[in-house]
């Protein structure tokens, strides 16, 4: 088999495995960053599933924080009717994995899941979820804000506002200050 054909076959199997069932998207019983390679998805984010994955029956965590970002009806360029997210998926996956590891070390995170949706999203659709558990609430809130800021700064995800007047405009993400 030629290397080109092998690459096509590998790419096809990666696509199929990245769209597998929920079990491939979320490493349910992990006390470490998700071992799943899918932090970027074209599919709707199952918020309840992510929240349920934070359950800690061993009692390592006293706090769970969940942030869900969704498409709103206004933006930098006026009234918005939707949003389009694009990503360099492999690099985004690696960057998000590194952010998870850094945050775990810095804030004592016991469980973490981060998923960002790409593609065309309608008003109210969820675009990103960050769920994490820590022993203390202060660390959980601080860690979530830290992670969101790092995603906006470091992860190659671009967004385009689909405006109600028919225009489409690529926009820069808004930076978040983290003490």
C-alpha positions as protocol buffer text, in pm:
chain_id: "A"
residue {
  index: 1
  type: UNK
  ca { x: 0 y: 0 z: 0 }
}
residue {
  index: 2
  type: UNK
  ca { x: 140 y: 339 z: -95 }
}
residue {
  index: 3
  type: UNK
  ca { x: 200 y: 590 z: 184 }
}
residue {
  index: 4
  type: UNK
  ca { x: -63 y: 821 z: 30 }
}
residue {
  index: 5
  type: UNK
  ca { x: -324 y: 541 z: 50 }
}
residue {
  index: 6
  type: UNK
  ca { x: -218 y: 457 z: 404 }
}
residue {
  index: 7
  type: UNK
  ca { x: -256 y: 824 z: 502 }
}
residue {
  index: 8
  type: UNK
  ca { x: -607 y: 834 z: 352 }
}
residue {
  index: 9
  type: UNK
  ca { x: -700 y: 518 z: 542 }
}
residue {
  index: 10
  type: UNK
  ca { x: -552 y: 659 z: 866 }
}
residue {
  index: 11
  type: UNK
  ca { x: -734 y: 991 z: 822 }
}
residue {
  index: 12
  type: UNK
  ca { x: -1061 y: 807 z: 754 }
}
residue {
  index: 13
  type: UNK
  ca { x: -1023 y: 594 z: 1069 }
}
residue {
  index: 14
  type: UNK
  ca { x: -935 y: 905 z: 1274 }
}
residue {
  index: 15
  type: UNK
  ca { x: -1251 y: 1074 z: 1151 }
}
residue {
  index: 16
  type: UNK
  ca { x: -1461 y: 769 z: 1235 }
}
residue {
  index: 17
  type: UNK
  ca { x: -1306 y: 729 z: 1580 }
}
residue {
  index: 18
  type: UNK
  ca { x: -1346 y: 1100 z: 1659 }
}
residue {
  index: 19
  type: UNK
  ca { x: -1718 y: 1073 z: 1591 }
}
residue {
  index: 20
  type: UNK
  ca { x: -1763 y: 758 z: 1800 }
}
residue {
  index: 21
  type: UNK
  ca { x: -2003 y: 725 z: 2088 }
}
residue {
  index: 22
  type: UNK
  ca { x: -1986 y: 933 z: 2404 }
}
residue {
  index: 23
  type: UNK
  ca { x: -1742 y: 693 z: 2561 }
}
residue {
  index: 24
  type: UNK
  ca { x: -1470 y: 803 z: 2321 }
}
residue {
  index: 25
  type: UNK
  ca { x: -1546 y: 1169 z: 2380 }
}
residue {
  index: 26
  type: UNK
  ca { x: -1530 y: 1157 z: 2759 }
}
residue {
  index: 27
  type: UNK
  ca { x: -1305 y: 943 z: 2977 }
}
residue {
  index: 28
  type: UNK
  ca { x: -1570 y: 889 z: 3243 }
}
residue {
  index: 29
  type: UNK
  ca { x: -1380 y: 750 z: 3541 }
}
residue {
  index: 30
  type: UNK
  ca { x: -1053 y: 935 z: 3507 }
}
residue {
  index: 31
  type: UNK
  ca { x: -886 y: 1141 z: 3780 }
}
residue {
  index: 32
  type: UNK
  ca { x: -654 y: 1292 z: 3520 }
}
residue {
  index: 33
  type: UNK
  ca { x: -699 y: 1491 z: 3200 }
}
residue {
  index: 34
  type: UNK
  ca { x: -931 y: 1321 z: 2956 }
}
residue {
  index: 35
  type: UNK
  ca { x: -742 y: 1046 z: 2775 }
}
residue {
  index: 36
  type: UNK
  ca { x: -980 y: 1097 z: 2486 }
}
residue {
  index: 37
  type: UNK
  ca { x: -822 y: 1281 z: 2198 }
}
residue {
  index: 38
  type: UNK
  ca { x: -1146 y: 1462 z: 2125 }
}
residue {
  index: 39
  type: UNK
  ca { x: -1161 y: 1802 z: 2283 }
}
residue {
  index: 40
  type: UNK
  ca { x: -1273 y: 1954 z: 1954 }
}
residue {
  index: 41
  type: UNK
  ca { x: -1604 y: 1831 z: 1809 }
}
residue {
  index: 42
  type: UNK
  ca { x: -1849 y: 1904 z: 1530 }
}
residue {
  index: 43
  type: UNK
  ca { x: -2127 y: 1751 z: 1739 }
}
residue {
  index: 44
  type: UNK
  ca { x: -2359 y: 1907 z: 1993 }
}
residue {
  index: 45
  type: UNK
  ca { x: -2202 y: 1910 z: 2339 }
}
residue {
  index: 46
  type: UNK
  ca { x: -2388 y: 1689 z: 2587 }
}
residue {
  index: 47
  type: UNK
  ca { x: -2366 y: 1916 z: 2892 }
}
residue {
  index: 48
  type: UNK
  ca { x: -2540 y: 1671 z: 3128 }
}
residue {
  index: 49
  type: UNK
  ca { x: -2300 y: 1395 z: 3032 }
}
residue {
  index: 50
  type: UNK
  ca { x: -1999 y: 1618 z: 3102 }
}
residue {
  index: 51
  type: UNK
  ca { x: -2144 y: 1726 z: 3438 }
}
residue {
  index: 52
  type: UNK
  ca { x: -2214 y: 1364 z: 3533 }
}
residue {
  index: 53
  type: UNK
  ca { x: -1854 y: 1274 z: 3446 }
}
residue {
  index: 54
  type: UNK
  ca { x: -1742 y: 1499 z: 3733 }
}
residue {
  index: 55
  type: UNK
  ca { x: -1902 y: 1276 z: 3997 }
}
residue {
  index: 56
  type: UNK
  ca { x: -1631 y: 1175 z: 4244 }
}
residue {
  index: 57
  type: UNK
  ca { x: -1748 y: 877 z: 4447 }
}
residue {
  index: 58
  type: UNK
  ca { x: -1407 y: 855 z: 4618 }
}
residue {
  index: 59
  type: UNK
  ca { x: -1447 y: 1204 z: 4768 }
}
residue {
  index: 60
  type: UNK
  ca { x: -1130 y: 1366 z: 4634 }
}
residue {
  index: 61
  type: UNK
  ca { x: -1323 y: 1678 z: 4533 }
}
residue {
  index: 62
  type: UNK
  ca { x: -1531 y: 1918 z: 4737 }
}
residue {
  index: 63
  type: UNK
  ca { x: -1615 y: 2154 z: 4450 }
}
residue {
  index: 64
  type: UNK
  ca { x: -1718 y: 2120 z: 4088 }
}
residue {
  index: 65
  type: UNK
  ca { x: -1739 y: 2419 z: 3857 }
}
residue {
  index: 66
  type: UNK
  ca { x: -1892 y: 2406 z: 3510 }
}
residue {
  index: 67
  type: UNK
  ca { x: -1866 y: 2684 z: 3254 }
}
residue {
  index: 68
  type: UNK
  ca { x: -2079 y: 2664 z: 2940 }
}
residue {
  index: 69
  type: UNK
  ca { x: -2026 y: 2921 z: 2665 }
}
residue {
  index: 70
  type: UNK
  ca { x: -2305 y: 2968 z: 2415 }
}
residue {
  index: 71
  type: UNK
  ca { x: -2383 y: 3174 z: 2105 }
}
residue {
  index: 72
  type: UNK
  ca { x: -2546 y: 3505 z: 2194 }
}
residue {
  index: 73
  type: UNK
  ca { x: -2744 y: 3740 z: 1970 }
}
residue {
  index: 74
  type: UNK
  ca { x: -2495 y: 4028 z: 1966 }
}
residue {
  index: 75
  type: UNK
  ca { x: -2127 y: 4071 z: 1895 }
}
residue {
  index: 76
  type: UNK
  ca { x: -1857 y: 4319 z: 1800 }
}
residue {
  index: 77
  type: UNK
  ca { x: -2019 y: 4386 z: 1463 }
}
residue {
  index: 78
  type: UNK
  ca { x: -2385 y: 4414 z: 1565 }
}
residue {
  index: 79
  type: UNK
  ca { x: -2680 y: 4179 z: 1587 }
}
residue {
  index: 80
  type: UNK
  ca { x: -2578 y: 3816 z: 1541 }
}
residue {
  index: 81
  type: UNK
  ca { x: -2791 y: 3529 z: 1410 }
}
residue {
  index: 82
  type: UNK
  ca { x: -2524 y: 3260 z: 1444 }
}
residue {
  index: 83
  type: UNK
  ca { x: -2156 y: 3185 z: 1477 }
}
residue {
  index: 84
  type: UNK
  ca { x: -1909 y: 2980 z: 1280 }
}
residue {
  index: 85
  type: UNK
  ca { x: -1607 y: 2826 z: 1459 }
}
residue {
  index: 86
  type: UNK
  ca { x: -1307 y: 2688 z: 1274 }
}
residue {
  index: 87
  type: UNK
  ca { x: -1003 y: 2517 z: 1419 }
}
residue {
  index: 88
  type: UNK
  ca { x: -672 y: 2356 z: 1343 }
}
residue {
  index: 89
  type: UNK
  ca { x: -799 y: 2050 z: 1531 }
}
residue {
  index: 90
  type: UNK
  ca { x: -478 y: 1855 z: 1599 }
}
residue {
  index: 91
  type: UNK
  ca { x: -298 y: 2160 z: 1734 }
}
residue {
  index: 92
  type: UNK
  ca { x: -607 y: 2268 z: 1929 }
}
residue {
  index: 93
  type: UNK
  ca { x: -635 y: 1922 z: 2088 }
}
residue {
  index: 94
  type: UNK
  ca { x: -269 y: 1932 z: 2194 }
}
residue {
  index: 95
  type: UNK
  ca { x: -293 y: 2287 z: 2327 }
}
residue {
  index: 96
  type: UNK
  ca { x: -606 y: 2204 z: 2527 }
}
residue {
  index: 97
  type: UNK
  ca { x: -442 y: 1892 z: 2668 }
}
residue {
  index: 98
  type: UNK
  ca { x: -143 y: 2103 z: 2778 }
}
residue {
  index: 99
  type: UNK
  ca { x: -375 y: 2361 z: 2937 }
}
residue {
  index: 100
  type: UNK
  ca { x: -549 y: 2080 z: 3127 }
}
residue {
  index: 101
  type: UNK
  ca { x: -216 y: 1947 z: 3259 }
}
residue {
  index: 102
  type: UNK
  ca { x: -94 y: 2292 z: 3361 }
}
residue {
  index: 103
  type: UNK
  ca { x: -421 y: 2376 z: 3537 }
}
residue {
  index: 104
  type: UNK
  ca { x: -425 y: 2041 z: 3717 }
}
residue {
  index: 105
  type: UNK
  ca { x: -78 y: 2103 z: 3858 }
}
residue {
  index: 106
  type: UNK
  ca { x: -145 y: 2467 z: 3945 }
}
residue {
  index: 107
  type: UNK
  ca { x: -490 y: 2428 z: 4107 }
}
residue {
  index: 108
  type: UNK
  ca { x: -503 y: 2069 z: 4234 }
}
residue {
  index: 109
  type: UNK
  ca { x: -773 y: 1968 z: 3986 }
}
residue {
  index: 110
  type: UNK
  ca { x: -889 y: 1608 z: 4036 }
}
residue {
  index: 111
  type: UNK
  ca { x: -1115 y: 1577 z: 3730 }
}
residue {
  index: 112
  type: UNK
  ca { x: -1139 y: 1786 z: 3416 }
}
residue {
  index: 113
  type: UNK
  ca { x: -1320 y: 1787 z: 3081 }
}
residue {
  index: 114
  type: UNK
  ca { x: -1293 y: 2056 z: 2815 }
}
residue {
  index: 115
  type: UNK
  ca { x: -1483 y: 2035 z: 2486 }
}
residue {
  index: 116
  type: UNK
  ca { x: -1510 y: 2305 z: 2218 }
}
residue {
  index: 117
  type: UNK
  ca { x: -1753 y: 2277 z: 1932 }
}
residue {
  index: 118
  type: UNK
  ca { x: -1666 y: 2390 z: 1579 }
}
residue {
  index: 119
  type: UNK
  ca { x: -1877 y: 2444 z: 1270 }
}
residue {
  index: 120
  type: UNK
  ca { x: -2188 y: 2655 z: 1227 }
}
residue {
  index: 121
  type: UNK
  ca { x: -2381 y: 2718 z: 1549 }
}
residue {
  index: 122
  type: UNK
  ca { x: -2720 y: 2882 z: 1600 }
}
residue {
  index: 123
  type: UNK
  ca { x: -2819 y: 3123 z: 1873 }
}
residue {
  index: 124
  type: UNK
  ca { x: -2821 y: 2949 z: 2210 }
}
residue {
  index: 125
  type: UNK
  ca { x: -2605 y: 2656 z: 2094 }
}
residue {
  index: 126
  type: UNK
  ca { x: -2326 y: 2565 z: 2335 }
}
residue {
  index: 127
  type: UNK
  ca { x: -1981 y: 2632 z: 2194 }
}
residue {
  index: 128
  type: UNK
  ca { x: -1755 y: 2533 z: 2484 }
}
residue {
  index: 129
  type: UNK
  ca { x: -1774 y: 2353 z: 2816 }
}
residue {
  index: 130
  type: UNK
  ca { x: -1517 y: 2346 z: 3092 }
}
residue {
  index: 131
  type: UNK
  ca { x: -1594 y: 2117 z: 3384 }
}
residue {
  index: 132
  type: UNK
  ca { x: -1355 y: 2055 z: 3668 }
}
residue {
  index: 133
  type: UNK
  ca { x: -1344 y: 1931 z: 4025 }
}
residue {
  index: 134
  type: UNK
  ca { x: -1104 y: 2037 z: 4299 }
}
residue {
  index: 135
  type: UNK
  ca { x: -1086 y: 1988 z: 4675 }
}
residue {
  index: 136
  type: UNK
  ca { x: -1181 y: 2357 z: 4739 }
}
residue {
  index: 137
  type: UNK
  ca { x: -1426 y: 2595 z: 4569 }
}
residue {
  index: 138
  type: UNK
  ca { x: -1187 y: 2891 z: 4545 }
}
residue {
  index: 139
  type: UNK
  ca { x: -943 y: 2685 z: 4338 }
}
residue {
  index: 140
  type: UNK
  ca { x: -1224 y: 2551 z: 4117 }
}
residue {
  index: 141
  type: UNK
  ca { x: -1349 y: 2899 z: 4023 }
}
residue {
  index: 142
  type: UNK
  ca { x: -998 y: 3037 z: 3974 }
}
residue {
  index: 143
  type: UNK
  ca { x: -895 y: 2737 z: 3764 }
}
residue {
  index: 144
  type: UNK
  ca { x: -1200 y: 2764 z: 3538 }
}
residue {
  index: 145
  type: UNK
  ca { x: -1130 y: 3131 z: 3466 }
}
residue {
  index: 146
  type: UNK
  ca { x: -760 y: 3051 z: 3406 }
}
residue {
  index: 147
  type: UNK
  ca { x: -849 y: 2772 z: 3161 }
}
residue {
  index: 148
  type: UNK
  ca { x: -1095 y: 2986 z: 2966 }
}
residue {
  index: 149
  type: UNK
  ca { x: -838 y: 3265 z: 2935 }
}
residue {
  index: 150
  type: UNK
  ca { x: -572 y: 3021 z: 2814 }
}
residue {
  index: 151
  type: UNK
  ca { x: -810 y: 2867 z: 2559 }
}
residue {
  index: 152
  type: UNK
  ca { x: -884 y: 3212 z: 2416 }
}
residue {
  index: 153
  type: UNK
  ca { x: -512 y: 3300 z: 2405 }
}
residue {
  index: 154
  type: UNK
  ca { x: -350 y: 2974 z: 2294 }
}
residue {
  index: 155
  type: UNK
  ca { x: -590 y: 2742 z: 2116 }
}
residue {
  index: 156
  type: UNK
  ca { x: -621 y: 2784 z: 1738 }
}
residue {
  index: 157
  type: UNK
  ca { x: -997 y: 2830 z: 1719 }
}
residue {
  index: 158
  type: UNK
  ca { x: -1132 y: 3115 z: 1509 }
}
residue {
  index: 159
  type: UNK
  ca { x: -1483 y: 3253 z: 1511 }
}
residue {
  index: 160
  type: UNK
  ca { x: -1690 y: 3429 z: 1251 }
}
residue {
  index: 161
  type: UNK
  ca { x: -2005 y: 3620 z: 1341 }
}
residue {
  index: 162
  type: UNK
  ca { x: -2296 y: 3555 z: 1109 }
}
residue {
  index: 163
  type: UNK
  ca { x: -2482 y: 3883 z: 1126 }
}
residue {
  index: 164
  type: UNK
  ca { x: -2856 y: 3932 z: 1097 }
}
residue {
  index: 165
  type: UNK
  ca { x: -2808 y: 4182 z: 814 }
}
residue {
  index: 166
  type: UNK
  ca { x: -2642 y: 3908 z: 605 }
}
residue {
  index: 167
  type: UNK
  ca { x: -2274 y: 3992 z: 654 }
}
residue {
  index: 168
  type: UNK
  ca { x: -2015 y: 3760 z: 802 }
}
residue {
  index: 169
  type: UNK
  ca { x: -1717 y: 3892 z: 998 }
}
residue {
  index: 170
  type: UNK
  ca { x: -1421 y: 3709 z: 1149 }
}
residue {
  index: 171
  type: UNK
  ca { x: -1358 y: 3839 z: 1500 }
}
residue {
  index: 172
  type: UNK
  ca { x: -1079 y: 3824 z: 1754 }
}
residue {
  index: 173
  type: UNK
  ca { x: -1161 y: 3655 z: 2081 }
}
residue {
  index: 174
  type: UNK
  ca { x: -1186 y: 3882 z: 2384 }
}
residue {
  index: 175
  type: UNK
  ca { x: -898 y: 3834 z: 2628 }
}
residue {
  index: 176
  type: UNK
  ca { x: -972 y: 3758 z: 2991 }
}
residue {
  index: 177
  type: UNK
  ca { x: -753 y: 3892 z: 3270 }
}
residue {
  index: 178
  type: UNK
  ca { x: -656 y: 3633 z: 3530 }
}
residue {
  index: 179
  type: UNK
  ca { x: -491 y: 3806 z: 3826 }
}
